[in-house]
Coordinates of C-alpha atoms in Angstrom, one line a residue:
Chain X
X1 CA 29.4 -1.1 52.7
X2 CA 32.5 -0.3 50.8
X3 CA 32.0 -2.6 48.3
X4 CA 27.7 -1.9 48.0
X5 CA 29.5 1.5 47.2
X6 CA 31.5 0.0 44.6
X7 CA 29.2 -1.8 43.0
X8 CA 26.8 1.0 42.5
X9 CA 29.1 3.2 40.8
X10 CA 30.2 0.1 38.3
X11 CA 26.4 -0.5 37.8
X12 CA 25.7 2.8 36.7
X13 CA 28.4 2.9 34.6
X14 CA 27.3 -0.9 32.9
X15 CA 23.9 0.8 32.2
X16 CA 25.2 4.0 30.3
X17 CA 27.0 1.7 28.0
X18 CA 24.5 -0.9 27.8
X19 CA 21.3 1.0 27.6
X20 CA 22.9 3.4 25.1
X21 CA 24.4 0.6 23.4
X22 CA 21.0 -1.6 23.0
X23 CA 19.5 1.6 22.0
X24 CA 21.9 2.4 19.1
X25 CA 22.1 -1.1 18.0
X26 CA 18.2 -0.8 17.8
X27 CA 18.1 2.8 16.3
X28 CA 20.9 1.6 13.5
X29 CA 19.0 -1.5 12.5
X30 CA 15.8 0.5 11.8
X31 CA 17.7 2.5 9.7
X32 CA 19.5 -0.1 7.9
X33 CA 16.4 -1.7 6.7
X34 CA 15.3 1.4 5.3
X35 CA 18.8 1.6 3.8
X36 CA 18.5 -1.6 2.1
X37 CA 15.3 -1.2 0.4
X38 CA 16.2 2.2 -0.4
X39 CA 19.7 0.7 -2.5
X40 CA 17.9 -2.5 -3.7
X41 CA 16.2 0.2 -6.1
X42 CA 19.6 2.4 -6.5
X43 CA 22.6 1.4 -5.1
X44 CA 24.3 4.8 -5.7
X45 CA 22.7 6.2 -2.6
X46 CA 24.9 4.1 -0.5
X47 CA 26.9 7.1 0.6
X48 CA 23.7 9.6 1.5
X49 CA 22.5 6.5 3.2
X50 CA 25.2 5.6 5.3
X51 CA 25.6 8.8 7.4
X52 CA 21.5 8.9 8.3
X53 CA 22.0 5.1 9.2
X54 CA 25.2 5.8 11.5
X55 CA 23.4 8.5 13.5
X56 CA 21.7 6.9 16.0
X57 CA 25.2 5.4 17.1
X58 CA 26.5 8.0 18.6
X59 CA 24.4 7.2 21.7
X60 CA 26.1 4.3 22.0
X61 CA 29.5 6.1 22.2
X62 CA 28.1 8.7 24.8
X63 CA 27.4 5.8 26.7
X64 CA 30.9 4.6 26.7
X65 CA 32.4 7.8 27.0
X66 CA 30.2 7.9 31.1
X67 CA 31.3 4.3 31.4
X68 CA 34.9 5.2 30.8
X69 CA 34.4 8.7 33.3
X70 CA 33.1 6.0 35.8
X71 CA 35.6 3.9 35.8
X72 CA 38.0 6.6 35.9
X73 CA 36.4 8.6 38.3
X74 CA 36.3 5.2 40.8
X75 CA 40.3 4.5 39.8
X76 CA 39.6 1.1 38.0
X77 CA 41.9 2.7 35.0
X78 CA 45.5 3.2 35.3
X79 CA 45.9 0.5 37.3
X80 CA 46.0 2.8 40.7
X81 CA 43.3 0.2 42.2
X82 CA 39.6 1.2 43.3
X83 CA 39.2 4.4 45.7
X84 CA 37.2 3.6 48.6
X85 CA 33.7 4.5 48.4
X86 CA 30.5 4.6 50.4
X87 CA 26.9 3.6 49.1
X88 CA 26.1 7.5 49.0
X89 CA 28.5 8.0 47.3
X90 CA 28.1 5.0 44.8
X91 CA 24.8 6.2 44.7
X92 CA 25.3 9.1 43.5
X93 CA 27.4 7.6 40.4
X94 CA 24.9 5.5 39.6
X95 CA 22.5 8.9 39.9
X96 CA 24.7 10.3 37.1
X97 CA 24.9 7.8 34.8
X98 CA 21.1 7.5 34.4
X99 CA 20.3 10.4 32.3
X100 CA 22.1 8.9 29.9
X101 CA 21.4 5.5 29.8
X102 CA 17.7 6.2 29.8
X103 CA 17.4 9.4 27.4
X104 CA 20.6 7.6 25.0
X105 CA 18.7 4.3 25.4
X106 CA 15.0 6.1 23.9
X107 CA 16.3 8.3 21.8
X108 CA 18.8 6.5 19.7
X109 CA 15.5 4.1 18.8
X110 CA 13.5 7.3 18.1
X111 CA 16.4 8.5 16.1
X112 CA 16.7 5.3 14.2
X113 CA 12.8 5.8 13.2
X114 CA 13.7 9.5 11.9
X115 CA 16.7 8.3 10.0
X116 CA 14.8 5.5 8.3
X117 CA 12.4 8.2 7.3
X118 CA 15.0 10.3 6.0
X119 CA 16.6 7.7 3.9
X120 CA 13.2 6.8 2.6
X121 CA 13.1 11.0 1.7
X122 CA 16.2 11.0 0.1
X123 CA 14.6 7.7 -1.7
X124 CA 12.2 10.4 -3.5
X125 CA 14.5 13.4 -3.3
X126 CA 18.0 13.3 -2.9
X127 CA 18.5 17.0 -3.5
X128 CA 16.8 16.8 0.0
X129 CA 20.0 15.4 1.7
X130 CA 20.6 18.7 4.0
X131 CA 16.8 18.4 5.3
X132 CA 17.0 14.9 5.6
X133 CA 20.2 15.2 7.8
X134 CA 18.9 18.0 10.3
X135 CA 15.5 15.6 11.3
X136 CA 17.1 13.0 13.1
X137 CA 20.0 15.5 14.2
X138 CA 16.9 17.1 16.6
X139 CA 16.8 14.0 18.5
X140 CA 20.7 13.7 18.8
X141 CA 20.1 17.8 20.9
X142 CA 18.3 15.3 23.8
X143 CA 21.1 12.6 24.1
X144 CA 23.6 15.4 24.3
X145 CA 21.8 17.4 26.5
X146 CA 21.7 14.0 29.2
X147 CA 25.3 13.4 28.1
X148 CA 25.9 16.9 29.9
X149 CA 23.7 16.2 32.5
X150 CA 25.7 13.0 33.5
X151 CA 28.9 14.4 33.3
X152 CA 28.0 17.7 35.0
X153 CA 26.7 15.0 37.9
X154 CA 29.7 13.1 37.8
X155 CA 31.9 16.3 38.2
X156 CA 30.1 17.2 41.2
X157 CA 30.1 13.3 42.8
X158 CA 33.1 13.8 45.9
X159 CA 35.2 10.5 45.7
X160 CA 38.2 9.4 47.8
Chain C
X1 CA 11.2 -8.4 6.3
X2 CA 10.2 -5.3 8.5
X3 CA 7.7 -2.7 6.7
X4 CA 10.6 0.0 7.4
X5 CA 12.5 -2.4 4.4
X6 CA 9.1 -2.5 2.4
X7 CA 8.2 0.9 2.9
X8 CA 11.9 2.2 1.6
X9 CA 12.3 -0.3 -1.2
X10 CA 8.8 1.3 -2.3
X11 CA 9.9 4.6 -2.4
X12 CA 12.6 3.8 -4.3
X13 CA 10.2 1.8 -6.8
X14 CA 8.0 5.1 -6.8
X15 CA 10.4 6.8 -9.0
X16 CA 9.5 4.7 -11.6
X17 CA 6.0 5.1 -11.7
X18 CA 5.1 7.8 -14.8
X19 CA 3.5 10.5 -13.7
X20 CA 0.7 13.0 -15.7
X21 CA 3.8 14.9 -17.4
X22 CA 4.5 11.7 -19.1
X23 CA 0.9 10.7 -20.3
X24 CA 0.7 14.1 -21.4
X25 CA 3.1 13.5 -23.8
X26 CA 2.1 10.5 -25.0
X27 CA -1.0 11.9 -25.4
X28 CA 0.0 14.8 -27.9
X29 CA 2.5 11.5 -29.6
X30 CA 1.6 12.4 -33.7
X31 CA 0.5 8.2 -33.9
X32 CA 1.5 4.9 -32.4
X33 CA 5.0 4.7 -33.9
X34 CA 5.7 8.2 -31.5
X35 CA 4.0 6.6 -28.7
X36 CA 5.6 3.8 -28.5
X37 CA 9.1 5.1 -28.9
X38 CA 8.4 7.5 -26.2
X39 CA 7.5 4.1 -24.0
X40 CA 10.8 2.9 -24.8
X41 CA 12.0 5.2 -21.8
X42 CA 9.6 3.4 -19.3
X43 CA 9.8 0.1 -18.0
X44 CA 6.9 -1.3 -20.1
X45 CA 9.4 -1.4 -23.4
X46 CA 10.6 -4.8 -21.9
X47 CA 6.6 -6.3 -22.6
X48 CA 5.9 -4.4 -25.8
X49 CA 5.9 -6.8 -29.4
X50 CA 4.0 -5.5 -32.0
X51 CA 1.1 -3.6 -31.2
X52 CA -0.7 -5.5 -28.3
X53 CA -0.1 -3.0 -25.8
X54 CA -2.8 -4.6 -23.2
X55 CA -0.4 -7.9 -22.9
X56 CA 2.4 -5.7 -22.4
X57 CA 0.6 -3.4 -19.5
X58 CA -0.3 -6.9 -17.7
X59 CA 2.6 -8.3 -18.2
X60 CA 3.8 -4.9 -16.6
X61 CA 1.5 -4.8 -13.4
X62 CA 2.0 -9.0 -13.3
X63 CA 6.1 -8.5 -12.8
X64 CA 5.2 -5.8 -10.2
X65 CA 3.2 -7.8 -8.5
X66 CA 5.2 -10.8 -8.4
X67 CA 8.3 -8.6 -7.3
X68 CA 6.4 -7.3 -4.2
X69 CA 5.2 -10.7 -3.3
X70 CA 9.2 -11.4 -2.8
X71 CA 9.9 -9.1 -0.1
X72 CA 6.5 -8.1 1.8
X73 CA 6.2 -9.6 4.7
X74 CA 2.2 -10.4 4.1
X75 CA 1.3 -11.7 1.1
X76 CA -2.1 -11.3 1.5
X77 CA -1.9 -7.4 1.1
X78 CA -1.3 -8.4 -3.0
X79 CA -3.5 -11.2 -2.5
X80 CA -6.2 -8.6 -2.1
X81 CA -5.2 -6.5 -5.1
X82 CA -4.7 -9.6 -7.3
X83 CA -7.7 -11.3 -6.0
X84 CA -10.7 -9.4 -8.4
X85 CA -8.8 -10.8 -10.9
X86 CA -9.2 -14.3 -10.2
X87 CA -12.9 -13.8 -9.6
X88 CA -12.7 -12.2 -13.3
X89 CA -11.4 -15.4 -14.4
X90 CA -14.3 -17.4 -12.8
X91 CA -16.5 -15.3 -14.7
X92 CA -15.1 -15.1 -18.1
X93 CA -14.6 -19.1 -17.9
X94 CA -18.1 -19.7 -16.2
X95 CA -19.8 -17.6 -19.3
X96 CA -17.6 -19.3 -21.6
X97 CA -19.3 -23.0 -20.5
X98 CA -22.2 -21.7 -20.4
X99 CA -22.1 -20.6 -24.1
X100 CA -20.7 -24.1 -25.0
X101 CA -23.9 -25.5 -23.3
X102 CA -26.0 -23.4 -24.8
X103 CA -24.7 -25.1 -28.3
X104 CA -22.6 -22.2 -29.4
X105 CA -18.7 -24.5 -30.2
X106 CA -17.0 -21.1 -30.0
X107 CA -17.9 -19.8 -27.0
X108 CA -14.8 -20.3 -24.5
X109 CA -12.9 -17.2 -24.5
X110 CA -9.6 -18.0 -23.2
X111 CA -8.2 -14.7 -24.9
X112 CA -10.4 -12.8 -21.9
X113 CA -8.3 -14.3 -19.1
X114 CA -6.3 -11.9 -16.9
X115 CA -3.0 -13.6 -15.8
X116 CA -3.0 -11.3 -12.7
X117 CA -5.5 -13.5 -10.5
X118 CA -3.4 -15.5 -8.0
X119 CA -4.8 -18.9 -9.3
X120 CA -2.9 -19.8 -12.1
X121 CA -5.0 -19.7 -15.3
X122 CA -4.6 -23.5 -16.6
X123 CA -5.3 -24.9 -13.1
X124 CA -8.2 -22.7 -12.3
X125 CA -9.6 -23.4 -16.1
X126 CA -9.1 -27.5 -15.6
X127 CA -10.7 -26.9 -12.0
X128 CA -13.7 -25.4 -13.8
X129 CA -14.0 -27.7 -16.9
X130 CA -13.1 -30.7 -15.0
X131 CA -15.4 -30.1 -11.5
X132 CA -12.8 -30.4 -9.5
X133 CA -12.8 -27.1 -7.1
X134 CA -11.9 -28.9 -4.2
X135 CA -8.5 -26.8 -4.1
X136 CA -9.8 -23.4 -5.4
X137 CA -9.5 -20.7 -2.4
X138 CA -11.6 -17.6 -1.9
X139 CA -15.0 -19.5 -1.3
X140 CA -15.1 -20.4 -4.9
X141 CA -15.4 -24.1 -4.0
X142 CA -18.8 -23.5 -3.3
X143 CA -19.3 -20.5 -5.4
X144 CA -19.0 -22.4 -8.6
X145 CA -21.9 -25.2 -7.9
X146 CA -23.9 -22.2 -6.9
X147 CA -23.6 -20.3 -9.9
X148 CA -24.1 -23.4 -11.9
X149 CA -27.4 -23.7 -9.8
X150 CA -28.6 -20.5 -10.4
X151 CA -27.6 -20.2 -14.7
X152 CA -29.6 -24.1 -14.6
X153 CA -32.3 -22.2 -12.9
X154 CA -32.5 -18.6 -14.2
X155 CA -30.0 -18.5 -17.6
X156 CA -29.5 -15.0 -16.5
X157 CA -25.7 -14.2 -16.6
X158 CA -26.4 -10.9 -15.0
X159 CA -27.6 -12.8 -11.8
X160 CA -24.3 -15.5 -11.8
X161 CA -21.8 -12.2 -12.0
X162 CA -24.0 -10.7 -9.3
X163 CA -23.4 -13.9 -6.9
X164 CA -20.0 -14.1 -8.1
X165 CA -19.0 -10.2 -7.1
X166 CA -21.1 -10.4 -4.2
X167 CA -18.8 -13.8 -3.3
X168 CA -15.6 -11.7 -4.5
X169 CA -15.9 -8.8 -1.8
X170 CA -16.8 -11.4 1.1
X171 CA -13.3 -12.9 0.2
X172 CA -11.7 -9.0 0.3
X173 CA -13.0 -8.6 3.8
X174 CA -11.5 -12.2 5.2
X175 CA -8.2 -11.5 3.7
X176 CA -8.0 -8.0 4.9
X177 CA -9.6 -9.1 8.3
X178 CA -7.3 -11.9 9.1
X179 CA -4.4 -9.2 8.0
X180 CA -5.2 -7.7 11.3
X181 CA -4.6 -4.0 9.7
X182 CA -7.4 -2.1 10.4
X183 CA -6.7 0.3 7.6
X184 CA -6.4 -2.3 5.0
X185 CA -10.0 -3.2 6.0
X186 CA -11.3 0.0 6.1
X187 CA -10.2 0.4 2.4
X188 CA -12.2 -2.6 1.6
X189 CA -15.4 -1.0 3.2
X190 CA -14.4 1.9 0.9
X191 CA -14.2 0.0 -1.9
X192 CA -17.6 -1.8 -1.9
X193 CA -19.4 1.4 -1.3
X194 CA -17.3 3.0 -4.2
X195 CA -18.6 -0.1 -6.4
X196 CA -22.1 0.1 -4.9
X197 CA -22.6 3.6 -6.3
X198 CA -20.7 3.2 -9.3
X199 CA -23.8 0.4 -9.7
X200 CA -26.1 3.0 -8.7
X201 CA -25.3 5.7 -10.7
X202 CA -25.1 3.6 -13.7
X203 CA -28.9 2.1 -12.7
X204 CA -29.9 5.6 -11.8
X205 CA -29.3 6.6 -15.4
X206 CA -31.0 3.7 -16.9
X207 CA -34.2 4.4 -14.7
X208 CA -34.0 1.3 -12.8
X209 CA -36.9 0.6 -10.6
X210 CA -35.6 1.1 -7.1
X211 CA -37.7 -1.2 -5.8
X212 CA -35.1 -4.4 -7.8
X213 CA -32.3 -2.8 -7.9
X214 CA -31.2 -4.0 -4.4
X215 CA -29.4 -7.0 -5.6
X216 CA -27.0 -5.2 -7.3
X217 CA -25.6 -3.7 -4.1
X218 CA -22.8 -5.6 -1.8
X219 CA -22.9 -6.1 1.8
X220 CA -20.0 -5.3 3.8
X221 CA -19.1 -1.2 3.2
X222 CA -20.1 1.6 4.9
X223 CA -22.9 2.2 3.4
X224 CA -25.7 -0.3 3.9
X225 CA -27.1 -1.7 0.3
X226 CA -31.0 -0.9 1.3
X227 CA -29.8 2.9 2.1
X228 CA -27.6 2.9 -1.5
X229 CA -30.8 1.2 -3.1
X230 CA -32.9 4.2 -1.8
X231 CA -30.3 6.5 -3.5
X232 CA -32.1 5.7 -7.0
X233 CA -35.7 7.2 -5.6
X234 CA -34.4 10.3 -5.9
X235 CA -32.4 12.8 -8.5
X236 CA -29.0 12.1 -9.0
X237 CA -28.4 15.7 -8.0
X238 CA -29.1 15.3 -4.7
X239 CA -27.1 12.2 -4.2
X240 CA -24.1 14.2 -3.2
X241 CA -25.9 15.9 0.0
X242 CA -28.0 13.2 0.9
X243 CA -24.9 11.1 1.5
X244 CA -23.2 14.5 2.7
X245 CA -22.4 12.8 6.2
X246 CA -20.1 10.2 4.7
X247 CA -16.6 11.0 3.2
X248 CA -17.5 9.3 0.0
X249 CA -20.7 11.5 -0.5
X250 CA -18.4 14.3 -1.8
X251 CA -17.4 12.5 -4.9
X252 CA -20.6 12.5 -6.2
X253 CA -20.4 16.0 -6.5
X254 CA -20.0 15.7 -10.4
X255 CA -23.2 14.3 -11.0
X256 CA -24.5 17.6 -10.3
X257 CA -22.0 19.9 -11.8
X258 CA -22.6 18.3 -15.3
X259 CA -25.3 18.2 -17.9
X260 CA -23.4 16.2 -20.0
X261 CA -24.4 11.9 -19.2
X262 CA -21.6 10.7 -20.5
X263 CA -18.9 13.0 -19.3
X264 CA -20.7 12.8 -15.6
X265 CA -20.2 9.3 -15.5
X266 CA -16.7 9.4 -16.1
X267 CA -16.2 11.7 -14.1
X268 CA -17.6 10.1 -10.6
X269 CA -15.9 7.0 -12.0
X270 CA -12.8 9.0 -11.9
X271 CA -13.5 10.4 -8.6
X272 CA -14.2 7.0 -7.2
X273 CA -11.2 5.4 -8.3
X274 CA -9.1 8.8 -7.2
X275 CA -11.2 8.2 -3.4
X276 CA -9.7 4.7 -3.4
X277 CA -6.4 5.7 -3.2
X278 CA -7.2 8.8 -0.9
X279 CA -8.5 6.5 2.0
X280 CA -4.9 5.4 1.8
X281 CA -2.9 8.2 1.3
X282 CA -2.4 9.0 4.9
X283 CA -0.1 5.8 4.9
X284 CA 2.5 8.1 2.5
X285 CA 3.7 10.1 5.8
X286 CA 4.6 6.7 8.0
X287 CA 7.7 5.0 7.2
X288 CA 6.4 1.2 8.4
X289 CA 2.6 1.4 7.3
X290 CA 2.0 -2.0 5.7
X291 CA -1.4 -0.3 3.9
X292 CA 2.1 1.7 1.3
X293 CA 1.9 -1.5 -0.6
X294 CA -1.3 -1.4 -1.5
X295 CA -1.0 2.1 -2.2
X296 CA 1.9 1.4 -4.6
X297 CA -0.4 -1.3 -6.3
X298 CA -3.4 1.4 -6.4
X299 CA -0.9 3.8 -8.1
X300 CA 0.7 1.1 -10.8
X301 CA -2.8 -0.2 -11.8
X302 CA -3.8 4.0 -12.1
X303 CA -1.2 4.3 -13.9
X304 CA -1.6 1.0 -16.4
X305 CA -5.2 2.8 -16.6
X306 CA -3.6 5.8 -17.8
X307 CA -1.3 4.3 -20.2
X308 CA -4.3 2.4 -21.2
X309 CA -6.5 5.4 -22.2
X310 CA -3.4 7.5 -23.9
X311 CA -2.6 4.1 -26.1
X312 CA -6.3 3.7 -27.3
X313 CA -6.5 7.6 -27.8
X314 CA -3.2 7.4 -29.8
X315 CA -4.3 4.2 -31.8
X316 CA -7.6 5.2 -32.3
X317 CA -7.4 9.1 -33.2
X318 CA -9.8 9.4 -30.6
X319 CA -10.6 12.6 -29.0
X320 CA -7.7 13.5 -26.7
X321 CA -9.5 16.2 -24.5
X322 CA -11.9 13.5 -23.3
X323 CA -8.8 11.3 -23.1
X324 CA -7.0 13.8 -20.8
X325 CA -10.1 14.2 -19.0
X326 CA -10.2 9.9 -18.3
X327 CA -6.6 10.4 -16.7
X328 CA -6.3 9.8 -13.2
X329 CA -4.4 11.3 -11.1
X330 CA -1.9 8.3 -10.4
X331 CA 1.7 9.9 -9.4
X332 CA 2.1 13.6 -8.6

């Protein structure tokens, strides 16, 4: 049962990074496309376009950042060796780290939708840059709100 | 290519496209010299020699088309835009022969062809000439030996241009049905019922007996022909209400507001060609709608219209109120 325990907790934390991770991947793409037709037509909006098309990649890193807690949290870094750990409790780590692999998974995609929106805004109006930024920074309020929520979780997950 | 890359390279293209500020300019240009140095901003400068300013906006809208036809992912959404040009070729060539025939040695008027179809011109004139339409798309294979038929038969060019348009919005609706985009065929619908009572109105004020006039009128819109037919038993006032529960009754509204025939007509011709584009405008607010290319195309060939009307207002010392009043309303 140790090792069921175990191999929740390094589930959970595989699915925060992955999830996340799929979902940035996704979310930047979308917005690279738009990015691309938007320079074909002027290539000075590369700068303007490149911070709309790198926001939905910050789920990605929130991802990590659990997967990293995880690991920590279970001693696989440092080298101190893996604490011993039940299924509830393994349970419980894999618990935490679904708020955000679900919410960073969805929203970086939705996020990637908004960007590409906003770069084809700034297509039209690039005085527009500050509004264009602040659209698909709403989304990035739910993947930091589950980022909290898994961490909060993991805080409260009794190991060892 | 995704839409998303479509849609943005679009918007970038949009800021090209001259908007009323512009052809209100070149509308108050002193003559044709100021006119055409104030096109030497836009991109048609590249097309214009000497003073044939309809080669250059063709060559204009042609280049446009061809560029979208690189990167959007369905080429039949140009294919539709491009393809009332080809059936305009049919006819000019078809008339053409059929002056020849009739004994007239000059009658082929090559000069009428619109390179914008999406058969190219020599092949589609050797198909013609030669008999060959074997390889001719868009139902025209069997279109031609029908019109043939029916001049042979009738020698009324009316009727042959009837069968041809009729043939031309029956190859609108298979292209934009096997697009699978409902909102590209819905535009179609729109745009036979727009041409049905641009027909009508023009019938309407020539008298035309109701009781012939229904060959005039396509199948395939919204509207069914026999109910457009019935339009012409009644005053042109009334239009507007009786076709109240439809969203294209509204644009008839002018034929009511104005006394004056000639300004009436343009008017609702206006307004129809301003509905075409408003069907699609709801396509503006989505960042992946494929129907944003077809709105670009709508808004370039508004605005070739427009540069159209300012040029032969300039040239011509015409009168440039009525000119404004031909504007659309192409880019805001």
């Amino acid at each position: 049962m140790e090792l069921l325990g175990l191999s929740l907790a390094l589930f959970g934390a595989a699915l925060a990074a992955a999830l996340a991770g799929i979902g940035s991947a996704i979310g930047i793409g979308v917005a690279g496309g738009a990015a691309a037709g938007v320079m074909t037509e002027d290539p000075n909006k590369f700068g303007s376009c490149l911070i709309l098309q790198a926001l939905p990649g910050t789920q990605g890193i929130y991802g990590l950042l659990i997967a990293f807690f995880v690991l920590n949290k279970i001693g696989l870094l440092g080298g101190a060796g893996a604490v011993a750990l039940n299924w509830n409790q393994g349970l419980q780590i894999f618990a935490s780290c679904l708020p955000i692999a679900l919410v960073g998974w969805y929203s970086a995609i939705w996020q990637g939708r908004t960007s590409a929106a906003s770069i084809q805004m700034i297509a039209k109006k690039p005085e527009a840059m500050g509004k264009a930024i602040i659209l698909p920074a709403m989304v990035e309020t739910y993947a930091v709100l589950a980022l909290l929520t898994s961490i909060l979780m993991l805080m409260g997950v009794q190991v060892g | 290519m995704s839409y998303v890359y479509t849609v943005a390279r679009l918007r970038g293209m949009e800021n090209h496209i001259l908007d009323s500020a512009f052809f209100s300019r070149l509308m108050d240009s002193a003559g044709i010299d100021d006119a055409v140095k104030a096109l030497g901003e836009t991109s048609y400068s590249q097309w214009i020699s000497g003073n044939n300013f309809d080669k250059a906006i063709d060559s204009e809208i042609l280049a446009t088309c061809e560029e979208l036809e690189r990167f959007v992912p369905d080429k039949g959404l140009v294919a539709i835009f491009r393809l009332p040009y080809d059936f305009h070729n049919v006819k000019v060539l078809l008339k053409g022969l059929f002056k020849v025939r009739g004994g007239e040695a000059e009658g082929r008027r090559y000069d009428l062809l619109s390179k914008l179809g999406t058969i190219d011109t020599d092949e589609l004139t050797n198909a013609i000439e030669t008999e060959e339409y074997g390889f001719l798309p868009y139902g025209l294979t069997d279109l031609i030996p029908q019109c043939w038929q029916l001049w042979d038969a009738s020698k009324n060019a009316q009727a042959v241009e009837l069968l041809i348009d009729h043939q031309m919005f029956r190859a609108m609706l298979d292209v934009a049905g096997s697009l699978n985009m409902p909102e590209v065929l819905r535009w179609v619908r729109c745009k036979i019922d727009a041409e049905n009572l641009r027909s009508a109105v023009r019938l309407g004020r020539m008298n035309y007996d109701p009781a012939k006039a229904l060959p005039f009128f396509h199948e395939g819109g919204n509207l069914r022909p026999d109910d457009v037919a019935k339009l012409l038993a009644e005053p042109q006032e009334t239009w507007s209400r009786i076709l109240s529960y439809t969203d294209i009754g509204g644009v008839l509204g002018a034929l009511g507001d104005s006394g004056d025939m000639k300004a009436a007509l343009s008017d609702v011709s206006k307004a129809l060609d301003d509905y075409l584009v408003k069907v699609l405008e709801g396509a503006k607010y989505s960042m992946d709608a494929p129907e944003n290319v077809l709105l670009f195309l709508l808004t370039k060939e508004a605005e070739a219209r427009n540069m159209r009307v300012a040029l032969v207002c300039v040239a011509g010392g015409l009168d440039r109120e009525f000119g404004r009043r031909l504007l659309t309303s192409g880019r805001q």
